[in-house]
XYZ file of C-alpha atoms in Angstrom:
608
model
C -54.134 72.276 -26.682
C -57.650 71.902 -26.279
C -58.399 70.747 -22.485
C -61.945 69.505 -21.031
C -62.629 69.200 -17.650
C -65.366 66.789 -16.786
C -66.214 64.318 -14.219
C -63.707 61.497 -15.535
C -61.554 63.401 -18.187
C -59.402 65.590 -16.189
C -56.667 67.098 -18.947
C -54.053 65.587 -20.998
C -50.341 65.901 -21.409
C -49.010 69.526 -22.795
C -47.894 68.597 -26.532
C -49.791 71.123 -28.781
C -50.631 69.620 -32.355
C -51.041 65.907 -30.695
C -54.245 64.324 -32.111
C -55.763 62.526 -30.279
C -54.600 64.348 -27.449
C -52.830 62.130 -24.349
C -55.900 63.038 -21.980
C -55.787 61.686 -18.283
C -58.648 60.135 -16.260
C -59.239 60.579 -12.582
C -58.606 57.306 -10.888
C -55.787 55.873 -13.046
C -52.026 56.085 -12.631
C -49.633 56.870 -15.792
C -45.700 56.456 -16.073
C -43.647 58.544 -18.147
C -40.083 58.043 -18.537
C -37.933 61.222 -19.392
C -34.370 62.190 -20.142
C -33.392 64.754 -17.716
C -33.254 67.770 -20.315
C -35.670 70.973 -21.400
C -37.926 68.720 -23.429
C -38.983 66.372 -19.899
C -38.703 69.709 -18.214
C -41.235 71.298 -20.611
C -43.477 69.043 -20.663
C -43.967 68.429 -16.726
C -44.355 71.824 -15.896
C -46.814 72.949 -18.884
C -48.775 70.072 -18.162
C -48.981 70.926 -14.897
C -49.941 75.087 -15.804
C -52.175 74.036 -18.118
C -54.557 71.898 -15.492
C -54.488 74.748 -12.651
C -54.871 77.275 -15.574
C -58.163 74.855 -16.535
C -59.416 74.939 -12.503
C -58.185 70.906 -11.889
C -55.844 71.856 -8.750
C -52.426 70.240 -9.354
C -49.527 69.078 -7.042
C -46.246 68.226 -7.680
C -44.210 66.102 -5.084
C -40.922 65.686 -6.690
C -37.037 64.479 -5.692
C -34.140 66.988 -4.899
C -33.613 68.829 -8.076
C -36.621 70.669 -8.454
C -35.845 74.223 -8.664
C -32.873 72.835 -11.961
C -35.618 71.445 -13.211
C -38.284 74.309 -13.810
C -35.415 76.413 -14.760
C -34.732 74.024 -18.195
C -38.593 74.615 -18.755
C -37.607 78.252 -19.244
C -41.684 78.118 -17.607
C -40.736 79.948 -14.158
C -42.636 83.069 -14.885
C -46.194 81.057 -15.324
C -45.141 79.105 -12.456
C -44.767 81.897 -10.172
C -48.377 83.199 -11.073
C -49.868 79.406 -10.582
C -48.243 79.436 -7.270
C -49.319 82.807 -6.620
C -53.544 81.839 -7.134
C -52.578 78.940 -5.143
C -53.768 76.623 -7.971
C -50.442 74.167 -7.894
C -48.610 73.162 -5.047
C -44.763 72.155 -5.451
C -43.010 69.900 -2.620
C -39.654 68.408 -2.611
C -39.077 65.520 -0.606
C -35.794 63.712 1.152
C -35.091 60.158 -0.744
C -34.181 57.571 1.152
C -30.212 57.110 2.164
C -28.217 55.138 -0.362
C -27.775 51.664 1.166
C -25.298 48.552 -0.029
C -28.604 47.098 -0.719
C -31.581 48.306 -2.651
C -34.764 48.674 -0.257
C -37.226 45.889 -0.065
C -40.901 46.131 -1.412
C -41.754 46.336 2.186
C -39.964 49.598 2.536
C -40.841 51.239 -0.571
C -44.462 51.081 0.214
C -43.569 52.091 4.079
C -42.241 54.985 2.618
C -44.941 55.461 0.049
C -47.687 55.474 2.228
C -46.018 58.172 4.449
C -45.620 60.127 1.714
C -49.764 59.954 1.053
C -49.828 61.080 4.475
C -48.173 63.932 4.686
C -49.800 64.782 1.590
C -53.663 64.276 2.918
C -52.504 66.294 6.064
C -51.418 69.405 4.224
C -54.316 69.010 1.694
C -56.954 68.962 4.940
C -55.260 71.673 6.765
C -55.561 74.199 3.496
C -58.776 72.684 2.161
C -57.728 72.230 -1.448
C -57.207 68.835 -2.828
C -55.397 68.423 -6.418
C -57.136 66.844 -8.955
C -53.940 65.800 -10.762
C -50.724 64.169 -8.187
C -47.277 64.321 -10.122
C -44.459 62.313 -8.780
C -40.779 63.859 -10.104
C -38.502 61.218 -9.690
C -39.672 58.268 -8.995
C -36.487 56.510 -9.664
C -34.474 58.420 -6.946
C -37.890 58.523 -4.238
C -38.073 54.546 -5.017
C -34.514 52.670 -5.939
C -36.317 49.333 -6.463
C -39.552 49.527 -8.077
C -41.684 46.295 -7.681
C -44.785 45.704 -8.607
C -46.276 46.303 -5.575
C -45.482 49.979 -5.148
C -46.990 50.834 -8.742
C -50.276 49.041 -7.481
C -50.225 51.376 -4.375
C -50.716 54.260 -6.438
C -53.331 53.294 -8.466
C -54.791 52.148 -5.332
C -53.946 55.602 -4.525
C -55.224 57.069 -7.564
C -59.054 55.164 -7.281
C -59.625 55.681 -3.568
C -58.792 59.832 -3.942
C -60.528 59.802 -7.372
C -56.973 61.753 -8.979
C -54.852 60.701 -11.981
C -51.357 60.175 -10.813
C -48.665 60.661 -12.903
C -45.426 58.935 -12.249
C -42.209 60.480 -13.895
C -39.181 58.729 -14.011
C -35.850 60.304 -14.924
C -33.148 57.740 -15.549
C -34.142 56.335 -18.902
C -32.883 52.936 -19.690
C -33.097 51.568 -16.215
C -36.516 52.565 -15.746
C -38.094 51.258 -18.742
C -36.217 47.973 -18.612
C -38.221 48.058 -14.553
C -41.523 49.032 -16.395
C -41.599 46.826 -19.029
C -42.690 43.688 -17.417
C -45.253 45.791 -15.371
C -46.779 47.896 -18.084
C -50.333 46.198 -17.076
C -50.515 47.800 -13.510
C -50.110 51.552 -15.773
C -53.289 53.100 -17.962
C -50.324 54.840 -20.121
C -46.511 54.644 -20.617
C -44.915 57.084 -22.982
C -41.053 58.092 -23.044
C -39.785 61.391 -23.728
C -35.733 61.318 -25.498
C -33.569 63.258 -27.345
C -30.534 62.276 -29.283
C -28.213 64.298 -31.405
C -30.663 67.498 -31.351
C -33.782 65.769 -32.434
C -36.209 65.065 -29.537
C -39.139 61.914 -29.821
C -42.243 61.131 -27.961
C -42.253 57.251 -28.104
C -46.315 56.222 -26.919
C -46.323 52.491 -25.427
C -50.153 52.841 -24.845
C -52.457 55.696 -23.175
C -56.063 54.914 -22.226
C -57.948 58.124 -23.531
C -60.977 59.500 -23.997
C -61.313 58.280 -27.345
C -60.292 54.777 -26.881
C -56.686 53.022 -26.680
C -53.375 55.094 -28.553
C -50.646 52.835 -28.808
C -47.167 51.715 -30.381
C -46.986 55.355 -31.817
C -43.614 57.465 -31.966
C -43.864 61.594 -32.992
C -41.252 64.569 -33.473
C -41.179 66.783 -31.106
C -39.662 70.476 -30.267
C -39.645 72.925 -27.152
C -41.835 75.628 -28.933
C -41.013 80.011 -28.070
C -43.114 80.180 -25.569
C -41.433 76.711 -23.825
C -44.537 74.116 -24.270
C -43.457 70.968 -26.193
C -45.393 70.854 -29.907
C -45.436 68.775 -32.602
C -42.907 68.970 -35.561
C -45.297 69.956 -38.314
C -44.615 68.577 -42.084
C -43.434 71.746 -44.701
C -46.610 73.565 -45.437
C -48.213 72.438 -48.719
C -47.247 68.903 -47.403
C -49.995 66.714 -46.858
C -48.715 64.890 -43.214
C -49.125 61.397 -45.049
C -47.332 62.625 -47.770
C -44.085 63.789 -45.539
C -42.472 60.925 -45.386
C -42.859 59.450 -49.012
C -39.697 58.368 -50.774
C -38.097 61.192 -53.147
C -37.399 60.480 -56.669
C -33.998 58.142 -57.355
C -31.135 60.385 -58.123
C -28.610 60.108 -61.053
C -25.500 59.036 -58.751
C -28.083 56.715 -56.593
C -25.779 53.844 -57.221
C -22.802 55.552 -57.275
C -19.930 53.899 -54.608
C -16.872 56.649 -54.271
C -13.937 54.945 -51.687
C -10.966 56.075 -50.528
C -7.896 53.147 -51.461
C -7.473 52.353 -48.265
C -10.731 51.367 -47.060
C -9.369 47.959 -49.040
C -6.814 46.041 -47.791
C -3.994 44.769 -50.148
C -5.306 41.141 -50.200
C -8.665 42.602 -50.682
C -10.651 43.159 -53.639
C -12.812 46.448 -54.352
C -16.074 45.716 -56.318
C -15.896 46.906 -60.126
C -18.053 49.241 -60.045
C -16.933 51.189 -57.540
C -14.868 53.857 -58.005
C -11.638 54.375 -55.971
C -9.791 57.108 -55.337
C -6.714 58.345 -53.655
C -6.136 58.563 -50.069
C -6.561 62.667 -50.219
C -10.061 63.930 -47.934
C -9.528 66.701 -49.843
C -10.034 65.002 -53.384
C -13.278 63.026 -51.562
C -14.845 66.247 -50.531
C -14.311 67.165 -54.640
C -16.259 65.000 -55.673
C -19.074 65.833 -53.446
C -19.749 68.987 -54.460
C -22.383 67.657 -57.083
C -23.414 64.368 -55.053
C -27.584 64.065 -53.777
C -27.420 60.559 -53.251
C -24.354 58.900 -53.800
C -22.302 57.402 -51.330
C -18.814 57.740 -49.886
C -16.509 55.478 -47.919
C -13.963 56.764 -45.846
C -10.856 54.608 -44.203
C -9.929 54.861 -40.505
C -6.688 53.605 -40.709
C -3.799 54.051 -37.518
C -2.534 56.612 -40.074
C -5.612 58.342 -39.825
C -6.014 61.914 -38.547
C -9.386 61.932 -37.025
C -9.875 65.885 -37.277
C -9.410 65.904 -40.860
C -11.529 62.727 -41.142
C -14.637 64.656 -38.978
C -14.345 67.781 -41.339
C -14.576 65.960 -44.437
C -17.310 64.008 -43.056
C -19.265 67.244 -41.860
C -18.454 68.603 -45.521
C -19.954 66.239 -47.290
C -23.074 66.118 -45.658
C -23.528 69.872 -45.068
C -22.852 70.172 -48.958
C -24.874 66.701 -50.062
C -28.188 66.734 -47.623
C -29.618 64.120 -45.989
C -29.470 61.911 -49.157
C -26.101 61.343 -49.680
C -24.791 58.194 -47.793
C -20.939 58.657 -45.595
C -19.695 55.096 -43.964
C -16.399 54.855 -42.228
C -14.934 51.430 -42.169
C -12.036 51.066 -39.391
C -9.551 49.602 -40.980
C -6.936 47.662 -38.206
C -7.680 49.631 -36.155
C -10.827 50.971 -33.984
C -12.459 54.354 -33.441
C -12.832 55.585 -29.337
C -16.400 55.190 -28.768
C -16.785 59.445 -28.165
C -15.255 59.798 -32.030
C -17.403 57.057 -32.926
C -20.443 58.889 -31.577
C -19.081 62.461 -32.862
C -18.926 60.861 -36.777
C -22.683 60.112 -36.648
C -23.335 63.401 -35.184
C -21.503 64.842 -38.058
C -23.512 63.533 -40.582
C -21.660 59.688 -41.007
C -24.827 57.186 -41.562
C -22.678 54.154 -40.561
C -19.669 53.232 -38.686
C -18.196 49.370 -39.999
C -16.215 47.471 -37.155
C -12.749 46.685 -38.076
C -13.747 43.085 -36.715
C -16.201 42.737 -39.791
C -14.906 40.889 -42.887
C -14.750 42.126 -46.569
C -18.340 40.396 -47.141
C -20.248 41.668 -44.141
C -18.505 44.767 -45.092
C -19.963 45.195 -48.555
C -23.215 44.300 -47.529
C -23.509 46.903 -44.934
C -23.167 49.189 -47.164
C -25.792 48.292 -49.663
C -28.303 48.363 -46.579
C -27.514 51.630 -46.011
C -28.943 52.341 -49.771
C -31.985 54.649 -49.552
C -31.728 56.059 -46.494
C -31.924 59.597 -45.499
C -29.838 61.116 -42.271
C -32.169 61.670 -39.828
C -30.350 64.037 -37.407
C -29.747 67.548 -36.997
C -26.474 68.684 -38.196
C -24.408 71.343 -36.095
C -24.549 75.005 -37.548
C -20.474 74.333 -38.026
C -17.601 71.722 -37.575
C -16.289 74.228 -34.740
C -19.500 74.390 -32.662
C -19.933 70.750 -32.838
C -16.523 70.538 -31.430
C -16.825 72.819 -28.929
C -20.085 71.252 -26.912
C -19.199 67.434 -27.719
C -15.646 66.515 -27.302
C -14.542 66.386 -23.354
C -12.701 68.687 -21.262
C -8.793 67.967 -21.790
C -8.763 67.410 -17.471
C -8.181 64.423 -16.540
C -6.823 62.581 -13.457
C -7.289 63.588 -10.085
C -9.436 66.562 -9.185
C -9.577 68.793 -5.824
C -13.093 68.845 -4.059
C -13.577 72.133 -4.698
C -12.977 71.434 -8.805
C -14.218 67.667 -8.847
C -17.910 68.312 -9.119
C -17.335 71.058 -12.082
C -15.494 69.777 -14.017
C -17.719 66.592 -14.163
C -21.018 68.806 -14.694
C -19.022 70.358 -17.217
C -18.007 67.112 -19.074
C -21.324 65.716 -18.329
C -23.445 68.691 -20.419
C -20.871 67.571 -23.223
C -21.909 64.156 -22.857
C -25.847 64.602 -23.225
C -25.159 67.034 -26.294
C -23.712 64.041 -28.329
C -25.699 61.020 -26.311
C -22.266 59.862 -25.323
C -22.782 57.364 -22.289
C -20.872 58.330 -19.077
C -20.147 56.592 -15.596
C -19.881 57.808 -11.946
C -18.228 54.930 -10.004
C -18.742 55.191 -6.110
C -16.049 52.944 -4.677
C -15.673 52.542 -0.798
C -12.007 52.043 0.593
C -11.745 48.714 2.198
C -11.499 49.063 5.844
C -8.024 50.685 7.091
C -7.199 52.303 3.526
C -7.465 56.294 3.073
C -7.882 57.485 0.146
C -4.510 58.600 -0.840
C -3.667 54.463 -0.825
C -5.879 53.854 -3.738
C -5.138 56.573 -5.764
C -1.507 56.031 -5.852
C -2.543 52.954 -7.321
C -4.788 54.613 -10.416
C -3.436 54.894 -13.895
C -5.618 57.774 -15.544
C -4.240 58.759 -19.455
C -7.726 59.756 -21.379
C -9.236 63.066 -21.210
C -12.605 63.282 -19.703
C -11.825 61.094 -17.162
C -12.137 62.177 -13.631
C -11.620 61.265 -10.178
C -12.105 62.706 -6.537
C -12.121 61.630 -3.200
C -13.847 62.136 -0.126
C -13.264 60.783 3.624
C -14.285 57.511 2.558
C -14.531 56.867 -0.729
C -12.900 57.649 -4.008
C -15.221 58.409 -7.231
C -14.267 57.628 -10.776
C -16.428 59.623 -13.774
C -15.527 57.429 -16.687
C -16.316 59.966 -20.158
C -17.638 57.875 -22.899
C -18.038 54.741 -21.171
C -20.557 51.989 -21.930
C -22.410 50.277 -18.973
C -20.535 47.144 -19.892
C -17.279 48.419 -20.005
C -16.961 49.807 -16.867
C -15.622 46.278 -15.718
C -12.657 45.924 -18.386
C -12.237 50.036 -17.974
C -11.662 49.506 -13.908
C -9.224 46.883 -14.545
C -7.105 49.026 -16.683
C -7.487 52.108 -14.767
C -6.003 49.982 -11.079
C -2.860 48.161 -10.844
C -3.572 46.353 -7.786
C -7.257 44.604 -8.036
C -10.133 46.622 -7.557
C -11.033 43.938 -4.585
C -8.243 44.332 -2.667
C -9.133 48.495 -2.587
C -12.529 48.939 -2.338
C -15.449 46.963 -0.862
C -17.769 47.516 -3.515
C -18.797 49.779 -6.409
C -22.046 52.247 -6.887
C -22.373 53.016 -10.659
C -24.430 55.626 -11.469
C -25.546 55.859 -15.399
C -27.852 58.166 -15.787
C -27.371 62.333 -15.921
C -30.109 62.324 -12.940
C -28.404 59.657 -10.873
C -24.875 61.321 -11.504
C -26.079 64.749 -10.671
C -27.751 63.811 -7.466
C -24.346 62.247 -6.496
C -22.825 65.928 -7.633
C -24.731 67.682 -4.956
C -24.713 65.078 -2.407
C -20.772 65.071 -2.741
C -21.185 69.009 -2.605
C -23.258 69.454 0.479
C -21.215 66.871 2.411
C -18.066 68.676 1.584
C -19.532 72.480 2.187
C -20.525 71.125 5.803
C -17.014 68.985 6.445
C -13.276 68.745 5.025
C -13.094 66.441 2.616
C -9.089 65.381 2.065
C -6.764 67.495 -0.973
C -4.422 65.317 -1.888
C -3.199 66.883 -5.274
C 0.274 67.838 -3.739
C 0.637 63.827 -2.033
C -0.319 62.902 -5.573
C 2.191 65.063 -7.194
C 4.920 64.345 -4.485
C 4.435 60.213 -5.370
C 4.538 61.102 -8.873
C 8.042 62.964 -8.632
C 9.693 60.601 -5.920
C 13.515 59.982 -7.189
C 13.397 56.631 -8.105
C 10.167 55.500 -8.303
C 9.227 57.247 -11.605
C 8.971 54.318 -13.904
C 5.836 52.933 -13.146
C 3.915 54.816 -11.109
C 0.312 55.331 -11.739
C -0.827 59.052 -12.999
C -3.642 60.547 -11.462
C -2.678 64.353 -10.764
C -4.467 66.021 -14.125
C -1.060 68.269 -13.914
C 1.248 65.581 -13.828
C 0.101 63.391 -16.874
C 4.019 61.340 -16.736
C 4.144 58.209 -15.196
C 5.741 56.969 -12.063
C 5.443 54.114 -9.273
C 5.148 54.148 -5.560
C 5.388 51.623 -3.336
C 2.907 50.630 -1.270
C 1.978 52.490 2.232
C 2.111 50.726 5.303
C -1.526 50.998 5.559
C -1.952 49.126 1.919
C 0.446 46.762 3.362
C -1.248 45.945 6.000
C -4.708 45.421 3.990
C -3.199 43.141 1.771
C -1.694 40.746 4.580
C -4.787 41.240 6.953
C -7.438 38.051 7.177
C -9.945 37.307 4.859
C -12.365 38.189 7.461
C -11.480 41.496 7.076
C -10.611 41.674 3.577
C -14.080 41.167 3.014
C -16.598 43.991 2.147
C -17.406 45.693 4.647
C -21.306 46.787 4.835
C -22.281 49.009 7.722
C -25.177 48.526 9.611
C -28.293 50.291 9.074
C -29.383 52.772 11.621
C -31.554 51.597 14.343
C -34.119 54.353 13.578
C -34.840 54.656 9.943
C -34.487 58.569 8.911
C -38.229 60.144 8.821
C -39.346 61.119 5.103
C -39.824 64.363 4.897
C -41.946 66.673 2.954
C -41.953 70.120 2.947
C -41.921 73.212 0.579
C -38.525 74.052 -1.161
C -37.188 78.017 -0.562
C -36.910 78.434 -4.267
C -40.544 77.644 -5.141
C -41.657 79.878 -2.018
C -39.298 82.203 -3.782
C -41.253 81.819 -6.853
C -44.436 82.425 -5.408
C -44.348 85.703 -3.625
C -41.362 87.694 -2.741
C -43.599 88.796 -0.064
C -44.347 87.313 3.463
C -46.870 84.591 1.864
C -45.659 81.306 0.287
C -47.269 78.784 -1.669
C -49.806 77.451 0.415
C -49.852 80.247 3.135
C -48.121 77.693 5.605
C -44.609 78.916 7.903
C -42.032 76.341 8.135
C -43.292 76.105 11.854
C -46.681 75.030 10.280
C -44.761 71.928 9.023
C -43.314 70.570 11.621
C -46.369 68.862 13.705
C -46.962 67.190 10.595
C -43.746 65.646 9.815
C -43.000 64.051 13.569
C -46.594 62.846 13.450
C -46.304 61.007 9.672
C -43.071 60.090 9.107
């Protein structure tokens, strides 16, 4: 991509074959809200090369996570040359501790302007200022974003004549913050991908050229790892690419299994039903382009056989043919839901839905095309999508793998997840609520440290995490915990991951798969206790510890949640230079910016 430097124009964002490109201006501040995968990845770091490559110094500030994050770019060869001339700068900076409650506009911009201080320090003591100020993270460096804090940095942005890019990395929460604040931004874009395709949705950007806006675009990481535009088939004019194709012969042609009928219920006549054989269904489609076929999920229903049928049909049809599944009394888990579509199903009907609602679903779904990239087989779809077949209780050392593990699954299919924080109430160890946790599905995980016991809930909806905690406790979740942190989003979780694996490197966090196992075998007490040890799936019951006794008879005064108090000297926000982009930069004696740790210091206790 094309970039010009002048006075006002600084660069744009790093998406080659983007007309008009998404340039920045000096003195305004621009959000951009990405999933935490290559594509985000790609595009922060080339956009970043590509202005030090053009002589606008750049700086990146950016959350814990940096180092994971230039290595998705597959870009950590150019980086280590930009480093290297000394034309970007890459800092990673301490958030602020997790509280019971989020941080007040107050201290985000306390903690905003300290960060601009550090930051004019280092950039007097080395003489080079950056033209363009990236942000990584703003959703883990700020909890609460107000309104206030986004008009700091465009404050920031015109008083240091800089554009300021903000990136946020937890998707749905921060553009359900931004929305109602998009005026205080000169651009908001989002970066996402979902079942292998990957879109660049443009609210509005301020260019060059005047105002882009309410625009969405196809993109891929390109070979050498810069995002590009998805070009049209050549010999395809681009407004030609998405005309509708001739109507096919079987356009109107309904194939159903019987059983997608119930007895009482009438088929229309000019459908055609057939037996209940998959095999028989995947017959017929041999010859199909745009016909479509309805398939029964029925609690006789195999779902394997029901997936590869589905996968056959549109791996042998193309993105023509039309594939609903109608539950029939009974209801598809949300992760086989999710794995249909992926598949190549266009629609999924709710068993809840009558016979009416029913039929005209599926004469909406008449003329469209699959948009979605199917797997190269039914295998490999299997194989990165469904969950790991752990589930229960995990050991400290195992807890944060397997959930990494099960959380890559999760982001290949867009499958929603949950990582539930939840404090013991006061005079309860861990051990007390667990033996009190029912865990049957695969996927779903817990662990434990000193404190607290942590839930990751596979294939869990935001709003089900209420019903889902219910089920998973037999005492109430009140009486156990004080509280609950839920963290949604792959950033959020991950963060968690390496907070939980730093604490427990440095201390001994409590391994109670043998207690667990012991409770679960106890002579007598096998018929309804709860299962939580991943190697003891059967049930069993314990009764309750003196110290859950003793909770549940205490007063209410101390029943209550208990919050503790924050420290009487808030922690100092650091910034400094991580080890692996020093690493990146020389493997010699000089780093970065040609600064010792030592050379850090001063400036910290003085700032912060």
């Amino acid at each position: 991509m094309a970039v010009t430097i002048s006075p006002h124009s600084v660069y744009g964002l790093s998406i080659q074959n983007l007309a008009p490109a998404l340039h920045m201006e000096t003195g305004k501040v621009y959000a951009i809200v990405g999933e935490d995968d290559a594509p985000s990845a790609a595009l922060l770091w080339q956009t970043l090369l590509d202005a030090s490559e053009k002589g606008a110094a750049a700086t990146l500030i950016s959350a814990p996570g940096m180092a994971e994050h230039l290595a998705q770019s597959g870009l950590q060869t150019k980086a280590h040359e930009a480093l290297r001339r000394k034309s970007l700068a890459v800092f990673e900076t301490v958030p602020p501790a997790r509280s019971a409650t989020p941080p007040t506009p107050a201290a985000n911009l306390a903690h905003a302007h300290g960060l601009v201080q550090d930051l004019t320090y280092l950039e007097r003591k080395t003489g080079r200022r950056a033209q363009l100020l990236v942000i990584n993270g703003m959703d883990t460096l700020f909890p609460a974003l107000d309104e206030a804090t986004l008009r700091f940095w465009r404050t920031c942005a015109e008083q240091e004549d800089r554009a300021v890019v903000l990136l946020f990395r937890e998707h749905a929460r921060a553009l359900s913050a931004l929305r109602p604040m998009v005026h205080v931004v000169a651009g908001l874009a989002e970066l996402k991908s979902r079942y292998g395709a990957t879109t660049l949705g443009i609210f509005h950007w301020f260019h060059r050229e005047g105002l882009l806006a309410s625009r969405s675009v196809a993109v891929r990481q390109g070979s050498r790892g810069a995002l590009e535009v998805c070009e049209p088939p050549r010999g395809t004019q681009a407004s030609n690419a998405l005309t509708t194709p001739p109507p096919a012969a079987d356009e109107a042609q309904f194939i159903a299994m019987g059983s997608v009928f119930a007895p009482q219920e009438k088929a229309p006549s000019g459908w055609r039903i057939t037996d209940d054989d998959l095999a028989l269904v995947q017959a017929l489609g041999e010859d199909a382009v745009a016909a479509t076929f309805v398939l029964a999920f029925t609690p006789e229903t195999d779902f394997d056989p029901l997936a590869r049928c589905i996968y056959g049909l549109r791996k042998r049809g193309g993105p023509r043919v039309k594939i609903l599944v109608r539950e029939v009394g009974t209801r598809l888990r949300y992760n086989q839901e999710t794995l249909a579509v992926r598949l190549g199903a266009n629609l999924v009907v709710p068993a809840e839905l009558s016979t009416a609602r029913f039929l005209s679903l599926s004469t909406m779904v008449q003329g469209q095309v699959f948009p979605h990239s199917l797997p190269s087989s039914y295998e490999q779809a299997l194989k990165t999508s469904m969950p790991e077949q752990e589930r229960g209780y995990q050991p400290p050392a195992e807890f944060t793998r397997t959930v990494r593990a099960a959380l890559a699954q999760s982001q290949v299919l867009g499958v929603q997840v949950a990582l539930v924080r939840l404090p013991l109430a006061y005079g309860l160890q861990p051990l007390d609520a667990l033996r009190y946790c029912t865990i049957k599905r695969a996927g779903d995980l817990c662990g434990a440290d000193a404190a607290s016991v942590y839930l990751f809930l596979y294939a869990c909806r935001e709003n089900d995490v209420d019903a889902t905690l219910k089920r998973l406790f037999t005492l109430p979740v009140g009486e156990l915990f004080t509280g609950d942190d839920r963290l949604l989003s792959p950033r959020a979780i991950e963060d968690a991951l390496r907070d939980y694996d730093s604490r427990g490197a440095s201390g001994r966090f409590p391994e109670l798969t043998g207690e667990l196992a012991r409770l679960a075998s106890a002579p007598g007490l096998a018929a309804s206790s709860p299962s939580t040890v991943s190697s003891a799936p059967q049930e069993s019951a314990a009764q309750p510890t003196p110290a859950a006794s003793r909770a549940r008879n205490t007063s209410a005064s101390l029943s209550a949640a208990y919050v503790a108090p924050p420290p009487a000297v808030p922690a100092p926000l650091t910034l400094r230079e991580p080890r692996a982009a020093v690493a990146l930069a020389t493997s010699s004696s000089d780093n970065a910016e040609g600064l010792a740790a030592s050379d850090l210091s001063p400036m910290l206790s003085t700032h912060s």
